[in-house]
Tab-separated table of C-alpha atoms in Angstrom:
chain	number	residue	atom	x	y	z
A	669	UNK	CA	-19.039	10.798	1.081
A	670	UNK	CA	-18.596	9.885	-2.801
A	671	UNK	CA	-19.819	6.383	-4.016
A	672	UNK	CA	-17.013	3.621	-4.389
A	673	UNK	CA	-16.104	3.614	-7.601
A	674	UNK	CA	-17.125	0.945	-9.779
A	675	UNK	CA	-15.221	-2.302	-10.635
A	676	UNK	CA	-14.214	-2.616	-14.246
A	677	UNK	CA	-16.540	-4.931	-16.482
A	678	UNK	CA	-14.582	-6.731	-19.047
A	679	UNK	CA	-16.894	-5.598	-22.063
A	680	UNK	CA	-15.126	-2.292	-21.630
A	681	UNK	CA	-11.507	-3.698	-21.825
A	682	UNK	CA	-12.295	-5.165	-24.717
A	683	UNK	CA	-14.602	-2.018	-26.400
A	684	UNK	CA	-11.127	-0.237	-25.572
A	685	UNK	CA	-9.480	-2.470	-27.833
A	686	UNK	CA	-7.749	-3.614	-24.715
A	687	UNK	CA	-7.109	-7.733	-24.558
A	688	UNK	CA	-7.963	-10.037	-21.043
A	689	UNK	CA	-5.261	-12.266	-20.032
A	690	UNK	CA	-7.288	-14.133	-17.359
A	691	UNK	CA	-6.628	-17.462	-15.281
A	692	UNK	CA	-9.302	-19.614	-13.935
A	693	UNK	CA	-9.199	-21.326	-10.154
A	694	UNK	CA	-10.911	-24.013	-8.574
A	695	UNK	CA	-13.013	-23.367	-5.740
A	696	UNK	CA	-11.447	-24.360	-2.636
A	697	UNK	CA	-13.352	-26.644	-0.745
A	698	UNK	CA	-11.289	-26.671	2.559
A	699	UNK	CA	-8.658	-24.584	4.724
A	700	UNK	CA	-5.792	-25.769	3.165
A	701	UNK	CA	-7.427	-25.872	-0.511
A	702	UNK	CA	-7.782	-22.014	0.218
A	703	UNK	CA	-4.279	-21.218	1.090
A	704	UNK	CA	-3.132	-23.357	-1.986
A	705	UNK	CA	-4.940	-20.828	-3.800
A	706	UNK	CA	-4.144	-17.901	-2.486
A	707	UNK	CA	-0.418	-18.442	-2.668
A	708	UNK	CA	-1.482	-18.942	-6.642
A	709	UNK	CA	-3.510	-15.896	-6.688
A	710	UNK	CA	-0.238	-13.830	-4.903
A	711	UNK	CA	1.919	-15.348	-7.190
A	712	UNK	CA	-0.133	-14.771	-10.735
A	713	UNK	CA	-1.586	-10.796	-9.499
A	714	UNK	CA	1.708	-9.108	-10.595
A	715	UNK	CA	0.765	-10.383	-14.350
A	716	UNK	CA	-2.645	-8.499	-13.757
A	717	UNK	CA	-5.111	-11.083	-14.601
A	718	UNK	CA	-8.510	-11.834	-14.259
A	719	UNK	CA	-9.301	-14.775	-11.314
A	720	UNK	CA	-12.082	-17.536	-12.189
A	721	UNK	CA	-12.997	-20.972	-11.427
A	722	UNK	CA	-15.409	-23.430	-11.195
A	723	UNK	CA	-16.967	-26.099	-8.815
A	724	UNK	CA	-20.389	-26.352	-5.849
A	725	UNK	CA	-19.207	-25.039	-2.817
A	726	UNK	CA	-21.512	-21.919	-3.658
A	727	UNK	CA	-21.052	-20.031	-0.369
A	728	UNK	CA	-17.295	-20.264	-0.025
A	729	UNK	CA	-17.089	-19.796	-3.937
A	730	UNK	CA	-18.987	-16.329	-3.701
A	731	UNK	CA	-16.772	-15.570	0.166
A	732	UNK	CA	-13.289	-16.162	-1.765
A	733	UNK	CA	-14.484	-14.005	-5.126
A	734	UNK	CA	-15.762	-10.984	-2.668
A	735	UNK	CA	-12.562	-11.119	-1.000
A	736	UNK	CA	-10.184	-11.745	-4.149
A	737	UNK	CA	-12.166	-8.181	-5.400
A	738	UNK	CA	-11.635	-6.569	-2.040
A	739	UNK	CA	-7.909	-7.396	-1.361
A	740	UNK	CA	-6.097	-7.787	-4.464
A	741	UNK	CA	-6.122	-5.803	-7.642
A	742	UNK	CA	-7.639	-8.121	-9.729
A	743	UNK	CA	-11.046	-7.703	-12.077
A	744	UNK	CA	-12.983	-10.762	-10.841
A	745	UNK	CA	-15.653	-12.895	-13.434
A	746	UNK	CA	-17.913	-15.308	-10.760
A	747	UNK	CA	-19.393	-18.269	-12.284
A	748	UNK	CA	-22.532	-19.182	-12.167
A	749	UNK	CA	-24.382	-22.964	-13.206
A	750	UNK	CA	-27.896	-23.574	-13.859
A	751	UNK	CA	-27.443	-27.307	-13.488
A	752	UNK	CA	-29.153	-28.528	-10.117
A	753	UNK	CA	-30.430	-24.923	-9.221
A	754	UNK	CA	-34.003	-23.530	-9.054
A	755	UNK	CA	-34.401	-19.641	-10.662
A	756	UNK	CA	-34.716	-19.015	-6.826
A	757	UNK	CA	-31.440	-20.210	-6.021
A	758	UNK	CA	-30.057	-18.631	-8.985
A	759	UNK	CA	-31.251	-15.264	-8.176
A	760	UNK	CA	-29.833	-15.719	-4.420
A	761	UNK	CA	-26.844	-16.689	-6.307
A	762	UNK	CA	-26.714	-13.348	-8.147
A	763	UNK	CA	-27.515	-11.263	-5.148
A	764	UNK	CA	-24.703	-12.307	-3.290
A	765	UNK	CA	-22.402	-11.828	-6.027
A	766	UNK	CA	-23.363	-8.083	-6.181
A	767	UNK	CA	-22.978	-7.589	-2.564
A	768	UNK	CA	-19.636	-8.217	-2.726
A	769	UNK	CA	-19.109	-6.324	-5.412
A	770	UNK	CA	-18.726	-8.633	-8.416
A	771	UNK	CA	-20.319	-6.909	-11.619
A	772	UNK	CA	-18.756	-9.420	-14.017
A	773	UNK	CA	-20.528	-13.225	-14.333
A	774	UNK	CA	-19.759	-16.138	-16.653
A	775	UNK	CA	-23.234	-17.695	-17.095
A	776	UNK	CA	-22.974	-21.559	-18.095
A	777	UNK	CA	-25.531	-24.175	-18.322
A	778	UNK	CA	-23.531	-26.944	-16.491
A	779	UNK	CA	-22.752	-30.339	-16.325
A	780	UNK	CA	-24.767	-33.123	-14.414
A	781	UNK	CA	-23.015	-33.591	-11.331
A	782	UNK	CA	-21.170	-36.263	-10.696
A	783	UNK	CA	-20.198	-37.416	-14.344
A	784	UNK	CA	-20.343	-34.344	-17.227
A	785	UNK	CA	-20.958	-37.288	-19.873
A	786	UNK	CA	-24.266	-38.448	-18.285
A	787	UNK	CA	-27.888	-37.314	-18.770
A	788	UNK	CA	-28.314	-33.904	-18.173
A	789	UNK	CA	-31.747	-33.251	-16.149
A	790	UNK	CA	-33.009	-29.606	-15.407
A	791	UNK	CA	-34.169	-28.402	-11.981
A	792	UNK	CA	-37.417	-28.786	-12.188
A	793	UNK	CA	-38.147	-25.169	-10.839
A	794	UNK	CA	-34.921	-24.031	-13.238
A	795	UNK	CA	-33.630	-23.267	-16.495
A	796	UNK	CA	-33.313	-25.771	-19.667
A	797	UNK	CA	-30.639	-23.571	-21.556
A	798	UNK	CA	-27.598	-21.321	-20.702
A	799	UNK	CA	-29.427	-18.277	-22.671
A	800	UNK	CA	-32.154	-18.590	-20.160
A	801	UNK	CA	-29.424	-17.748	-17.285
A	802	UNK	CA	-28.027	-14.943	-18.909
A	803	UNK	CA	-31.626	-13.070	-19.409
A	804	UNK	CA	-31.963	-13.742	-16.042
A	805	UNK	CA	-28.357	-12.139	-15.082
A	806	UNK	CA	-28.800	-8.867	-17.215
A	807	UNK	CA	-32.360	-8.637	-15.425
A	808	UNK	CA	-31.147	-8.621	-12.435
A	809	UNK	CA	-28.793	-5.777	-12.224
A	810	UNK	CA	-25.698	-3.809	-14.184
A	811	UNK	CA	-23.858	-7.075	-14.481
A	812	UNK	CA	-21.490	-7.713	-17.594
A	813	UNK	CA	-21.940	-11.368	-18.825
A	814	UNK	CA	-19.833	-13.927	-20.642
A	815	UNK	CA	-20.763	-17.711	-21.847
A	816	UNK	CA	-19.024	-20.692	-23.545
A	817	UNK	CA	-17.944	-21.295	-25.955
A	818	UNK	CA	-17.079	-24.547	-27.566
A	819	UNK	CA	-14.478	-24.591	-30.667
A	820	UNK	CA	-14.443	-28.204	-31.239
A	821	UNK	CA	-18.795	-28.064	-30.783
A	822	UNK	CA	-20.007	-28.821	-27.747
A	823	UNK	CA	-20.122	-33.243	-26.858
A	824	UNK	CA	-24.339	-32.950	-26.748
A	825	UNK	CA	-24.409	-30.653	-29.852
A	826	UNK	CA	-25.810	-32.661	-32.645
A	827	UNK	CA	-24.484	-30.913	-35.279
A	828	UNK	CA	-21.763	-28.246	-35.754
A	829	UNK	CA	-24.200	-25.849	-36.831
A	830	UNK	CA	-26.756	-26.597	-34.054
A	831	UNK	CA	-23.860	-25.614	-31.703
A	832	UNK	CA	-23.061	-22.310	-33.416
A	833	UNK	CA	-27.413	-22.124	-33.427
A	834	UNK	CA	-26.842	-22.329	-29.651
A	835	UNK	CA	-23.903	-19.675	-29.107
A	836	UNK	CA	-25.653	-17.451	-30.837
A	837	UNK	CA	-28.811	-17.647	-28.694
A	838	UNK	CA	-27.021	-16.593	-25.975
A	839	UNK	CA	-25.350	-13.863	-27.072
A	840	UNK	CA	-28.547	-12.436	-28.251
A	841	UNK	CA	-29.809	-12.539	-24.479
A	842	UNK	CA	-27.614	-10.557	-23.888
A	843	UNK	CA	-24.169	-12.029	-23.629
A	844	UNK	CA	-21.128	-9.677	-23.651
A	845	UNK	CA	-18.343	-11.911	-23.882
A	846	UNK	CA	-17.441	-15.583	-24.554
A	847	UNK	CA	-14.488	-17.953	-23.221
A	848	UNK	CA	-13.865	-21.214	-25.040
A	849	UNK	CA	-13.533	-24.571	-23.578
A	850	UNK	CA	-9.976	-25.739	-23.945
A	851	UNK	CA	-8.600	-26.834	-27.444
A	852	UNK	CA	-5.300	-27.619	-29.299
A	853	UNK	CA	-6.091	-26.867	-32.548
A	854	UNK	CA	-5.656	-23.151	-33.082
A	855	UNK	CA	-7.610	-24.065	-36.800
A	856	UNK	CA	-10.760	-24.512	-34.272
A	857	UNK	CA	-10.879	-21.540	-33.045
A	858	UNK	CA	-10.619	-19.862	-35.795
A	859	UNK	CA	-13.616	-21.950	-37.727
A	860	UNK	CA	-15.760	-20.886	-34.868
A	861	UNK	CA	-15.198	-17.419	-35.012
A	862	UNK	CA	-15.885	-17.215	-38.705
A	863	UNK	CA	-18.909	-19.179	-38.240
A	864	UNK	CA	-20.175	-16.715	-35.509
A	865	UNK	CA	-19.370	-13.582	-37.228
A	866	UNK	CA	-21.045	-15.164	-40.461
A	867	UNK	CA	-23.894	-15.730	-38.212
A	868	UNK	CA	-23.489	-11.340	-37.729
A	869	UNK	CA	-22.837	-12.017	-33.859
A	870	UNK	CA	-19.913	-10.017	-32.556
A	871	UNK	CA	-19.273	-10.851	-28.808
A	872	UNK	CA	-15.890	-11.189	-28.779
A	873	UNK	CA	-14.549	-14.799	-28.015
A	874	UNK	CA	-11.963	-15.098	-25.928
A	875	UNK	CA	-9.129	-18.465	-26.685
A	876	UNK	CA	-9.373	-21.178	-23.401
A	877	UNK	CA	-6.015	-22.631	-22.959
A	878	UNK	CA	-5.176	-25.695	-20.866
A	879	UNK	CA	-1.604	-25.433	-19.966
A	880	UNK	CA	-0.486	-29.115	-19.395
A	881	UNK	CA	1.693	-30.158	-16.276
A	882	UNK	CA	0.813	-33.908	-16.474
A	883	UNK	CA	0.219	-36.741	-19.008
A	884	UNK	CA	-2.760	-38.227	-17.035
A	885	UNK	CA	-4.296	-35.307	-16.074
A	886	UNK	CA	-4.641	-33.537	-19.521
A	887	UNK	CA	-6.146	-37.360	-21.007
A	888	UNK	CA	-8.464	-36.763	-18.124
A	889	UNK	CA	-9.694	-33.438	-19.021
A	890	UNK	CA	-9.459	-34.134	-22.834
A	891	UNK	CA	-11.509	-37.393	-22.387
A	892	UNK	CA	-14.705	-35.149	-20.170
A	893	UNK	CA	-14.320	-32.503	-22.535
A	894	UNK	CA	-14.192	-34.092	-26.029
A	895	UNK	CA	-11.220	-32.051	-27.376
A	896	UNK	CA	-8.827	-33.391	-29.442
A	897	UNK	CA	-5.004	-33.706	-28.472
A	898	UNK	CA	-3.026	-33.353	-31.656
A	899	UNK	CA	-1.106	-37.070	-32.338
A	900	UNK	CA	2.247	-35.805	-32.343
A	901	UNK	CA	1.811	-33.697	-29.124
A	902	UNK	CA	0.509	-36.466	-26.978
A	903	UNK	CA	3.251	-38.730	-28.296
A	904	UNK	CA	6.044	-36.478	-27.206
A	905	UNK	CA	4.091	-36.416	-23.904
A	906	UNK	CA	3.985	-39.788	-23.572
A	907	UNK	CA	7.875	-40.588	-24.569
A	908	UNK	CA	8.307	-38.348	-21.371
A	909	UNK	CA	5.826	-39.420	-19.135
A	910	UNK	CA	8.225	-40.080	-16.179
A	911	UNK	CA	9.944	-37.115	-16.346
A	912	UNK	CA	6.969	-34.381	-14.983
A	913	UNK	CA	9.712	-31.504	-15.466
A	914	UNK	CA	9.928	-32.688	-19.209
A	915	UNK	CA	6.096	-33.058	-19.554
A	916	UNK	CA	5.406	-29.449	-18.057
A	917	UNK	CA	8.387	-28.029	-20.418
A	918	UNK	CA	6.458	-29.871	-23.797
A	919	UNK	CA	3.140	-28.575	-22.936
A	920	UNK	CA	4.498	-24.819	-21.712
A	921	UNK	CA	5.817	-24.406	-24.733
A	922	UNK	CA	3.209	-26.176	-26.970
A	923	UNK	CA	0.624	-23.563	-25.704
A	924	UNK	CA	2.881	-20.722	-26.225
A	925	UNK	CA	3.149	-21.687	-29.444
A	926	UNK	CA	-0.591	-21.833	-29.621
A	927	UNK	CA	-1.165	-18.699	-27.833
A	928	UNK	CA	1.221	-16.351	-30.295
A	929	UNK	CA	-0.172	-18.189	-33.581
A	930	UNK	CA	-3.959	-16.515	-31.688
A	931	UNK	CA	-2.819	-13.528	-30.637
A	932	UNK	CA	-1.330	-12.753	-34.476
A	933	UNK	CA	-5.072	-13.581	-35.541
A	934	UNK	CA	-6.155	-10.699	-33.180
A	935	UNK	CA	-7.620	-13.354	-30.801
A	936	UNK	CA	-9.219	-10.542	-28.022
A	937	UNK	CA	-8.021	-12.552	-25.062
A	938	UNK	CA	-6.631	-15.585	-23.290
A	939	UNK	CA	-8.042	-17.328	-20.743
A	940	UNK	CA	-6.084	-20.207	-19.003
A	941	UNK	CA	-7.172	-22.761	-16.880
A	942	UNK	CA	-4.561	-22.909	-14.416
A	943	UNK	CA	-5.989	-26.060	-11.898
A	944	UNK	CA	-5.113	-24.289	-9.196
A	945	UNK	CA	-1.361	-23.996	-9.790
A	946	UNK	CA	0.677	-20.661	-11.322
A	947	UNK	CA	3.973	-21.987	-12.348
A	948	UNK	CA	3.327	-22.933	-16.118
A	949	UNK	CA	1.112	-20.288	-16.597
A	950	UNK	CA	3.608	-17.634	-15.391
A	951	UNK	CA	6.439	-19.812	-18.004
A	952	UNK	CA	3.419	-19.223	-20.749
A	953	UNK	CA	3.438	-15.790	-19.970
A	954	UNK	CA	7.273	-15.130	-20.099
A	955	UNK	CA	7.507	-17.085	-23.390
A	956	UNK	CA	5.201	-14.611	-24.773
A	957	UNK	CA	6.307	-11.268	-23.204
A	958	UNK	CA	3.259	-10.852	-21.737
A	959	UNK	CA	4.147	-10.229	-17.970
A	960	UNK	CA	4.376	-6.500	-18.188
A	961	UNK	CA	1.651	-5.705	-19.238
A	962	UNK	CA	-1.658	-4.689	-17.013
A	963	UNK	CA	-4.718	-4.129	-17.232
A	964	UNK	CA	-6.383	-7.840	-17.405
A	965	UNK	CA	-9.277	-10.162	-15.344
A	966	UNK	CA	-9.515	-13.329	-13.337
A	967	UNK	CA	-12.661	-15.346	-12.726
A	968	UNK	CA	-14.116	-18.248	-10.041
A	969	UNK	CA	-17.233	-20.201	-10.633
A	970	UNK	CA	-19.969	-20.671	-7.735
């Protein structure tokens, strides 16, 4: 009997000058979180993406990514935190990814649990820095690995330059790909990718955007993540914050917007955090034309 063939590895979409469109999911952390998502993950396959997410529930998180590979056909990216786990753990962690057949991890450092702005404490049998997790990742077995990346600099960065200091550690242990944290200032992006390649790092970066389908949640994220809303977008949010088909319409088409301004810089890939839901990303998607094509990735974080 032949060997199963391999999954792809998103390195090589991108080494074939191919772009990932991907979408990121929660974990589910009941029943009926898990059919929520897999009526999103039905709904968003036919625009071949790659499925992520992020959250604890570890051992459903790697269950639902070994099945998501298995059944559907799209190129999964399991995430994997260093905050509150020993290198034991992690390397547990990693095994079970492979066994289901995941070959594509995003390797982050974490938040503290509980509230992302507080002190951030390391296990004390674990890691101190994100680079430390991917050494440990591309150790462990054929695995193809992608970190953050932060356009705006990263809230515990001191400095701008520390930050891009940072990124660039990791890539040099061994990092294939990045994803940014969410931003709405295309300008950012575009500052940080100068600043890496000036730094002669080359891992492609690929351009985190948050669609918006609500006033109060997008403050929310904003206000844990330390991005910047651009004034005249969040007052047009606000003049329609009772109307959530008008607030979904104003941020759809702000990020389209924002997406084909990135994609006409050669921006290798978009990655959208989708909370869960499909129907603004698949509008995002239309806007741009981008629903026929194939050949794309979707991640979910452990």
């Amino acid at each position: 009997m032949s060997p199963e063939p391999l999954t792809p590895v998103i390195k090589d979409l991108l080494a074939s000058g191919g772009r990932s469109f991907s979408f990121e999911f929660m974990p589910p952390k009941t029943e009926a979180d898990e059919r929520r998502l897999w009526l999103a993950v039905r709904q968003l396959e036919g625009l071949a993406p790659t499925y992520g997410a992020g959250g604890s529930t570890r051992d459903r998180t790697v269950r639902v990514t070994g099945r998501i590979a298995e059944e559907t056909t799209l190129t999964v990216v399991g995430h994997l935190t260093a905050v509150s786990h020993s290198v034991a753990e992690l390397r547990y962690v990693i095994g079970s990814y492979a066994a289901v057949g995941v070959r594509n991890l995003l390797a982050l450092r974490g938040d503290p649990p509980g509230d992302p702005a507080g002190a951030w404490e390391p296990h004390p049998e674990g890691f101190r820095h994100a680079a430390e997790l991917v050494e440990l990742i591309k150790t462990s077995g054929d695995f193809c690995v992608g970190v953050a990346a932060f356009p705006e600099g990263h809230m515990r960065s001191p400095t701008r330059e520390s930050d891009i200091e940072f990124f660039v550690r990791k890539c040099r242990a061994g990092a294939d790909f990045a994803i940014t944290q969410m931003f709405f200032y295309p300008e950012d992006y575009l500052r940080l990718r100068d600043a890496v390649t000036a730094q002669g790092c080359d891992v492609p970066i690929i351009a985190g955007i948050m669609p918006i389908i609500s006033v109060a949640g997008i403050e929310r994220a904003a206000a844990l993540s330390g991005a910047r809303i651009p004034p005249e977008l969040a007052a047009d949010l606000h003049a329609h914050a009772e109307d959530k088909a008008a607030v979904r319409q104003i941020g759809v088409e702000y990020a389209a917007r924002m997406c084909e301004r990135l994609l006409a810089e050669g921006v290798p890939g978009l990655h959208f955090y989708t909370l869960n839901g499909s129907r603004a990303t698949r509008e995002i998607y239309e806007l741009l034309g981008l629903g026929a094509r194939r050949g794309s990735t979707a991640p979910i974080t452990a």
